Amino acid sequence: MCGIVGAVSTRNIVPILVQGLARLEYRGYDSCGVAVYAKGLQRARSTSRVAELQAQIGAEHLEGSTGIAHTRWATHGAPVVHNAHPHFSHGTGAEAASRPGRIALVHNGIIENHDELRATLQAKGYVFLSQTDTEVIAHLIDSLYDGDLFDAVKTALAHLQGAYAIAVFCKDEPHRLIGARAGSPLILGVGKDGQEHFLASDAMALAGVTDQIVYLDEGDVVDLQLGKYWLVDQQHQAVAPAQRPVKTVQAHSGAAELGPYRHYMQKEIFEQPRAIADTLEGVEGIVPELFEGSASAARVFKDIDSVLILACGTSYYSGCTAKYWLESIAKIPTQVEVASEYRYRDSVPNPRTLIVTITQSGETADTLAALRHAQSLGMTHTLTICNVATSAMVRECELAYITRAGIEIGVASTKAFTAQLAGLFLLTLALAQAKGRLSDAEEARHLKAMRHLPAALQAVLALEPQVMAWAEDFAKKDNALFLGRGLHYPIALEGALKLKEISYIHAEAYPAGELKHGPLALVTSAMPVVTVAPNDALLEKLKSNMHEVRARGGVLYVLADADTRIESGEGLHVIRMPEHYGELSPLLHVVPLQLLAYHTACAKGTDVDKPRNLAKSVTVE
């Protein structure tokens, strides 16, 4: 999603702002810009990539010691220059539109009441040059400004409905930068010797600049000046330093280096053995303490009698996979809900339900809102599977399991997904143990299988040349069908999602048993049908479904275990998996589907790491 970088210093901070934007490119964006104070407000904006913005800045010799920068993912208004951030206020009167005013602002999020605010401000004479909700905030702050930017921002925030993270400065107070957050992440970076300070939506933006980070809480407003900063909370009460401690955060910029790979997605697919090994590091046995947080995991696990998983997108599919594990191994009734749907529907709360949220970033707006909705219904037992230990989700849940997938830059999630599955399988075993449903022998068997996962994944990655041959066929198609049964139906869903995300081929997934209930009408020789075929209890049923496809002239692409007795032939292409992996098979079978999507996109020439219309971290509804 959108990215923010800001700084107040005594040196030229434009290179830091641009470098920060470059490190936030992985979030997805369609325009970018920088604004600084240099004897007034100056800015550069572009609907191209950060590299082009940097060239524009160099040509215009843009410099300044106070400034803000932004990468925008369009919500209100098309991705054109006049809608790009930063936005300026323009004052009032006939000539207002022809000159910059005194307020410069960048914003992540969505202001829901922007139409009403716009009408009020227009009535006061403010001229709007964009279609964005963000420009409303700049004019609103300008209308309230009376010599103290901090007071003007605090007052303006009371008028906003929706989600936001903002960074704003004023030409009348050139060494002051104000930040605020509600529903969208924002951090404070403390510079060397405390003489310069930074704002960012992600610590990655400040890698190499500072590792001293203060995570702002919901509703915080922060005032940055040379040599000092202070905070107030959502009640506008001063926040003591101990309440928002400075943390040392190692956001290594080296993680953003491609190395020998063509794209970050390919790099991240091949990092999965390491990501799984790191996620499982230190797991010597199944104990509740693996999930410890602000509450006792042992107490929570014994108290709950059901599980409700809340997630979006790829994380939702990892939750769908976990439902099979939780009900078959731990024998715990489990529901999986799309977070954006759950938060808006009437449901029947059970205070003995464990709410499990799954999110790569820990800042996904719909998942956070769904968590808070569940809590408001009296379901206070909460646990998150998350890749960011310092995120809002981790702070707001009782318990957590932190995956160690590392920074994921490609918009289409790969290593974060398999790391989530590893964490969810551990949760399954822990709940089974807490309910007395996991014997010592079963625990040992499962742990042995998990420890072998990195090596098993490495063997699957060796199948890449065979998958590339499939991709040449898929690149010529407009549609594809994915089939799976049981535990592997969610993996078929994930495979279809990956293909459409980055290759723009329309793809759908179904439980294979549903073929004759509708999807079979789509099957022709022009519709490739990908089938996930492990050697499990449903294999013979799956083979029958495959015969239905072939009888209609469909072409099958099958991921089969070695002992399934499925042979290649006319209209039937088979890639054999190195080994059958039982309950953990989904972690292996998803990898060829990731590679298929990746190489199909490469063959089509699409922007693999930054697919159109998509963003990495979805921090608005």
Coordinates of C-alpha atoms in Angstrom, one line a residue, residues 137-514:
I137 CA -6.9 17.2 5.1
A138 CA -4.3 19.7 3.9
H139 CA -6.9 22.5 3.4
L140 CA -8.6 21.5 6.7
I141 CA -5.3 21.9 8.6
D142 CA -4.7 25.2 6.8
S143 CA -8.1 26.5 7.8
L144 CA -7.4 25.7 11.5
Y145 CA -3.8 27.0 11.5
D146 CA -3.1 29.8 13.9
G147 CA 0.6 29.7 14.4
D148 CA 0.9 26.2 16.0
L149 CA 0.9 23.3 13.5
F150 CA 0.6 20.7 16.3
D151 CA -2.6 22.3 17.6
A152 CA -4.0 22.6 14.1
V153 CA -3.4 19.0 13.3
K154 CA -4.9 17.8 16.6
T155 CA -8.0 19.8 16.0
A156 CA -8.3 18.7 12.3
L157 CA -8.1 15.0 13.3
A158 CA -11.3 15.4 15.3
H159 CA -13.1 16.1 12.1
L160 CA -11.8 13.1 10.2
Q161 CA -13.7 9.8 9.8
G162 CA -11.8 6.8 8.4
A163 CA -8.3 5.6 8.5
Y164 CA -5.1 7.6 8.2
A165 CA -1.4 8.0 8.7
I166 CA -0.2 11.5 7.9
A167 CA 3.0 13.5 7.9
V168 CA 2.6 17.3 7.6
F169 CA 4.8 20.4 7.7
C170 CA 4.2 24.1 7.4
K171 CA 6.3 26.7 5.7
D172 CA 5.8 29.1 8.6
E173 CA 7.4 26.5 11.0
P174 CA 10.1 25.0 8.7
H175 CA 11.9 22.9 11.3
R176 CA 8.8 21.0 12.5
L177 CA 7.1 17.9 11.3
I178 CA 3.9 16.4 12.6
G179 CA 2.7 12.8 12.3
A180 CA -0.5 11.0 13.3
R181 CA -2.0 7.6 12.9
A182 CA -5.4 5.9 13.2
G183 CA -6.0 2.6 11.5
S184 CA -2.8 2.9 9.4
P185 CA 0.8 2.2 10.6
L186 CA 3.3 5.0 11.3
I187 CA 6.7 4.9 13.1
L188 CA 9.1 7.5 14.5
G189 CA 12.8 7.1 13.8
V190 CA 15.2 8.7 16.3
G191 CA 18.3 10.0 14.5
K192 CA 21.9 10.1 15.7
D193 CA 22.4 12.0 18.9
G194 CA 18.6 12.8 18.7
Q195 CA 19.3 15.9 16.5
E196 CA 17.2 14.7 13.6
H197 CA 14.0 12.7 13.5
F198 CA 12.1 10.7 10.9
L199 CA 8.6 9.4 10.2
A200 CA 7.9 6.3 8.0
S201 CA 5.1 3.8 7.4
D202 CA 7.7 1.0 7.6
A203 CA 11.0 0.6 9.4
M204 CA 12.4 -0.7 6.2
A205 CA 12.3 2.8 4.8
L206 CA 14.8 4.0 7.4
A207 CA 17.3 1.1 7.0
G208 CA 20.8 2.5 7.2
V209 CA 19.6 5.8 8.5
T210 CA 18.5 4.8 12.0
D211 CA 17.7 1.6 13.8
Q212 CA 16.1 3.5 16.8
I213 CA 12.4 3.1 16.3
V214 CA 9.3 4.2 18.3
Y215 CA 6.1 2.4 17.3
L216 CA 3.1 4.8 17.4
D217 CA -0.1 3.5 18.9
E218 CA -3.6 4.0 17.6
G219 CA -4.5 7.7 17.8
D220 CA -1.0 9.0 18.6
V221 CA 0.1 12.4 17.4
V222 CA 3.8 13.1 17.3
D223 CA 5.6 16.4 17.1
L224 CA 9.2 16.3 15.6
Q225 CA 11.6 19.2 15.9
L226 CA 15.3 19.6 15.9
G227 CA 16.7 17.8 18.9
K228 CA 13.4 16.8 20.4
Y229 CA 10.1 15.1 19.9
W230 CA 7.0 14.4 22.0
L231 CA 3.7 12.5 21.7
V232 CA 0.1 12.7 22.7
D233 CA -2.4 9.8 22.7
Q234 CA -5.9 9.7 21.2
Q235 CA -7.2 11.6 24.3
H236 CA -4.5 14.3 23.6
Q237 CA -2.8 13.4 26.8
A238 CA 1.0 13.6 26.9
V239 CA 2.7 10.2 26.5
A240 CA 5.7 9.4 28.8
P241 CA 8.8 7.9 27.0
A242 CA 8.4 4.7 28.9
Q243 CA 4.9 4.2 27.3
R244 CA 6.4 4.4 23.8
P245 CA 9.9 3.0 24.3
V246 CA 12.6 3.4 21.7
K247 CA 13.4 -0.1 20.2
T248 CA 16.4 -1.2 18.2
V249 CA 15.1 -2.6 15.0
Q250 CA 17.4 -4.2 12.4
A251 CA 15.7 -3.5 9.1
H252 CA 18.4 -4.8 6.8
S253 CA 18.4 -3.1 3.4
G254 CA 20.4 -6.1 2.1
A255 CA 17.1 -8.1 2.1
A256 CA 16.0 -6.0 -0.8
E257 CA 18.9 -7.0 -3.1
L258 CA 18.0 -9.4 -5.9
G259 CA 21.2 -11.3 -6.2
P260 CA 21.2 -13.8 -9.0
Y261 CA 17.4 -13.8 -9.4
R262 CA 15.3 -12.1 -12.2
H263 CA 12.6 -10.9 -9.8
Y264 CA 12.0 -10.7 -6.1
M265 CA 9.2 -13.2 -6.4
Q266 CA 11.6 -15.8 -7.8
K267 CA 14.1 -15.0 -5.0
E268 CA 11.4 -15.4 -2.4
I269 CA 10.2 -18.7 -3.8
F270 CA 13.7 -20.1 -3.5
E271 CA 14.1 -18.6 0.0
Q272 CA 11.3 -20.9 1.3
P273 CA 13.6 -23.7 2.7
R274 CA 15.4 -21.0 4.8
A275 CA 12.2 -19.3 5.8
I276 CA 10.7 -22.5 7.1
A277 CA 14.0 -23.4 8.9
D278 CA 14.1 -20.0 10.5
T279 CA 10.4 -20.1 11.5
L280 CA 10.9 -23.5 13.2
E281 CA 14.2 -22.5 14.8
G282 CA 14.2 -23.3 18.5
V283 CA 11.2 -25.6 18.3
E284 CA 12.4 -28.6 20.3
G285 CA 9.0 -29.8 21.4
I286 CA 5.4 -28.8 21.4
V287 CA 4.7 -26.5 24.3
P288 CA 2.2 -23.7 24.8
E289 CA 5.0 -21.3 25.5
L290 CA 5.8 -21.2 21.8
F291 CA 2.8 -18.9 21.5
E292 CA 3.3 -16.8 24.7
G293 CA 2.2 -13.2 24.8
S294 CA 0.4 -11.0 27.3
A295 CA -1.6 -14.0 28.5
S296 CA -0.8 -17.6 29.5
A297 CA -1.0 -19.8 26.4
A298 CA -1.5 -22.9 28.5
R299 CA -4.5 -21.3 30.2
V300 CA -6.0 -20.0 27.0
F301 CA -5.6 -23.3 25.2
K302 CA -7.4 -25.3 27.9
D303 CA -10.2 -22.8 28.1
I304 CA -11.2 -22.6 24.4
D305 CA -13.5 -25.1 22.7
S306 CA -13.5 -23.8 19.1
V307 CA -11.4 -21.7 16.7
L308 CA -12.3 -18.8 14.4
I309 CA -9.7 -17.9 11.8
L310 CA -9.8 -14.3 10.4
A311 CA -7.7 -13.4 7.4
C312 CA -7.7 -12.0 3.8
G313 CA -6.3 -13.1 0.5
T314 CA -3.4 -15.6 0.6
S315 CA -3.6 -15.6 4.4
Y316 CA -7.2 -16.7 4.2
Y317 CA -6.2 -19.7 2.1
S318 CA -3.6 -20.7 4.7
G319 CA -6.4 -20.5 7.3
C320 CA -8.6 -22.8 5.1
T321 CA -5.7 -25.3 5.1
A322 CA -5.4 -25.1 8.9
K323 CA -9.1 -25.9 9.3
Y324 CA -8.4 -29.4 8.0
W325 CA -5.5 -29.8 10.4
L326 CA -7.3 -28.4 13.4
E327 CA -10.4 -30.6 13.0
S328 CA -8.6 -33.8 12.0
I329 CA -5.6 -33.6 14.4
A330 CA -6.8 -31.4 17.3
K331 CA -10.5 -32.3 16.9
I332 CA -11.5 -28.7 17.5
P333 CA -14.4 -27.2 15.6
T334 CA -13.0 -24.5 13.3
Q335 CA -14.4 -21.7 11.1
V336 CA -12.5 -19.6 8.6
E337 CA -13.9 -16.2 7.6
V338 CA -12.8 -13.6 5.2
A339 CA -12.1 -10.7 7.6
S340 CA -13.8 -8.0 5.5
E341 CA -17.0 -10.1 5.5
Y342 CA -17.0 -11.2 9.1
R343 CA -16.7 -7.6 10.5
Y344 CA -19.9 -6.6 8.8
R345 CA -22.2 -9.5 9.4
D346 CA -24.3 -10.7 12.4
S347 CA -22.6 -13.7 14.0
V348 CA -23.1 -15.8 17.1
P349 CA -20.2 -15.1 19.5
N350 CA -18.8 -17.8 21.7
P351 CA -16.5 -16.5 24.5
R352 CA -14.7 -19.8 24.5
T353 CA -13.6 -19.4 20.9
L354 CA -9.9 -18.8 20.1
I355 CA -9.7 -16.0 17.5
V356 CA -6.8 -16.6 15.2
T357 CA -5.7 -13.8 12.9
I358 CA -3.3 -14.5 10.0
T359 CA -1.4 -11.6 8.4
Q360 CA 2.0 -11.1 6.8
S361 CA 2.3 -7.4 7.7
G362 CA 0.3 -7.3 11.0
E363 CA -1.3 -4.1 9.7
T364 CA -4.0 -5.4 7.3
A365 CA -6.9 -3.1 7.9
D366 CA -9.7 -5.5 7.5
T367 CA -8.1 -8.2 9.6
L368 CA -7.4 -5.7 12.4
A369 CA -11.0 -4.4 12.3
A370 CA -12.3 -8.0 12.3
L371 CA -10.2 -8.8 15.4
R372 CA -11.5 -5.7 17.2
H373 CA -15.1 -6.7 16.2
A374 CA -14.6 -10.1 17.7
Q375 CA -13.2 -8.6 20.8
S376 CA -16.2 -6.3 21.1
L377 CA -18.5 -9.3 21.0
G378 CA -16.7 -10.7 24.1
M379 CA -14.3 -13.1 22.4
T380 CA -11.1 -12.1 24.2
H381 CA -9.0 -15.1 23.6
T382 CA -6.9 -14.0 20.6
L383 CA -3.8 -15.3 18.8
T384 CA -2.0 -14.1 15.7
I385 CA 0.3 -15.8 13.2
C386 CA 2.3 -12.9 11.9
N387 CA 5.6 -12.1 10.2
V388 CA 6.2 -8.7 12.0
A389 CA 6.8 -8.9 15.7
T390 CA 6.4 -5.1 16.2
S391 CA 3.1 -4.8 14.3
A392 CA -0.3 -3.6 15.6
M393 CA -1.7 -7.2 15.3
V394 CA 0.9 -8.6 17.6
R395 CA 0.4 -5.8 20.1
E396 CA -3.4 -6.3 20.1
C397 CA -3.5 -10.1 20.4
E398 CA -3.1 -12.0 23.7
L399 CA -0.8 -14.6 22.0
A400 CA 1.4 -14.7 18.9
Y401 CA 3.5 -16.9 16.8
I402 CA 6.0 -14.9 14.8
T403 CA 7.0 -16.4 11.5
R404 CA 10.5 -15.6 10.3
A405 CA 10.0 -15.4 6.5
G406 CA 11.9 -12.1 6.4
I407 CA 11.0 -9.2 4.2
E408 CA 8.8 -10.2 1.3
I409 CA 9.0 -7.6 -1.5
G410 CA 7.0 -9.3 -4.3
V411 CA 3.4 -8.4 -4.1
A412 CA 2.3 -12.0 -4.6
S413 CA 3.0 -13.7 -1.3
T414 CA 5.1 -16.9 -1.4
K415 CA 7.4 -17.5 1.5
A416 CA 5.1 -15.8 3.9
F417 CA 2.4 -18.2 3.0
T418 CA 4.4 -21.4 3.6
A419 CA 5.8 -19.9 6.8
Q420 CA 2.2 -19.2 7.9
L421 CA 1.3 -22.9 7.2
A422 CA 4.3 -24.0 9.4
G423 CA 3.1 -21.8 12.3
L424 CA -0.5 -23.0 11.9
F425 CA 0.6 -26.6 12.0
L426 CA 2.5 -25.9 15.2
L427 CA -0.6 -24.3 16.6
T428 CA -2.6 -27.4 15.6
L429 CA -0.2 -29.6 17.5
A430 CA -0.2 -27.4 20.6
L431 CA -4.0 -27.3 20.8
A432 CA -4.1 -31.1 20.3
Q433 CA -1.6 -31.5 23.1
A434 CA -3.6 -29.1 25.4
K435 CA -6.7 -31.2 24.8
G436 CA -5.0 -34.5 25.5
R437 CA -5.2 -35.6 21.8
L438 CA -1.5 -35.8 20.9
S439 CA 0.5 -38.8 22.1
D440 CA 4.3 -38.6 22.6
A441 CA 4.8 -40.8 19.5
E442 CA 2.6 -38.6 17.3
E443 CA 4.4 -35.5 18.5
A444 CA 7.8 -37.0 17.7
R445 CA 6.5 -38.1 14.2
H446 CA 5.2 -34.6 13.4
L447 CA 8.3 -32.8 14.6
K448 CA 10.5 -35.1 12.6
A449 CA 8.5 -34.3 9.5
M450 CA 8.6 -30.6 10.2
R451 CA 12.4 -30.7 10.6
H452 CA 12.7 -32.4 7.2
L453 CA 10.6 -29.7 5.5
P454 CA 13.5 -27.5 4.3
A455 CA 15.2 -30.4 2.6
A456 CA 11.9 -31.5 1.1
L457 CA 11.2 -28.0 -0.2
Q458 CA 14.7 -27.9 -1.8
A459 CA 13.9 -31.1 -3.7
V460 CA 10.6 -29.6 -5.0
L461 CA 12.4 -26.4 -6.2
A462 CA 14.5 -28.7 -8.4
L463 CA 11.3 -29.3 -10.4
E464 CA 11.5 -25.7 -11.8
P465 CA 12.6 -26.7 -15.4
Q466 CA 9.6 -29.0 -15.7
V467 CA 7.3 -26.2 -14.5
M468 CA 8.8 -23.8 -17.0
A469 CA 7.7 -26.1 -19.8
W470 CA 4.1 -26.0 -18.5
A471 CA 4.3 -22.2 -18.3
E472 CA 5.0 -21.9 -22.0
D473 CA 1.6 -23.5 -22.6
F474 CA -0.2 -21.4 -20.0
A475 CA 1.1 -18.1 -21.4
K476 CA -1.0 -18.7 -24.5
K477 CA -4.2 -19.3 -22.5
D478 CA -6.9 -16.8 -21.3
N479 CA -8.4 -19.1 -18.6
A480 CA -7.4 -21.9 -16.3
L481 CA -9.1 -24.2 -13.8
F482 CA -7.4 -25.6 -10.6
L483 CA -8.7 -28.7 -8.8
G484 CA -8.0 -30.2 -5.4
R485 CA -9.7 -32.3 -2.8
G486 CA -9.7 -32.2 1.0
L487 CA -6.5 -30.6 2.4
H488 CA -5.4 -29.6 -1.0
Y489 CA -8.4 -27.7 -2.1
P490 CA -7.1 -24.5 -0.5
I491 CA -3.8 -25.1 -2.2
A492 CA -5.7 -25.1 -5.6
L493 CA -7.3 -21.8 -4.5
E494 CA -3.9 -20.4 -3.8
G495 CA -2.5 -21.6 -7.1
A496 CA -5.3 -19.9 -9.0
L497 CA -4.9 -16.7 -7.0
K498 CA -1.2 -16.6 -7.8
L499 CA -1.7 -17.1 -11.6
K500 CA -4.3 -14.4 -11.9
E501 CA -2.4 -12.0 -9.6
I502 CA 0.7 -11.8 -11.8
S503 CA -0.1 -13.2 -15.2
Y504 CA -3.6 -11.7 -15.5
I505 CA -4.9 -15.0 -16.7
H506 CA -8.4 -15.7 -15.4
A507 CA -8.2 -18.6 -13.1
E508 CA -10.6 -20.4 -10.7
A509 CA -10.3 -23.2 -8.3
Y510 CA -12.8 -25.8 -7.2
P511 CA -13.0 -28.9 -5.0
A512 CA -12.7 -31.5 -7.7
G513 CA -15.9 -33.2 -6.6
E514 CA -17.8 -30.0 -7.7

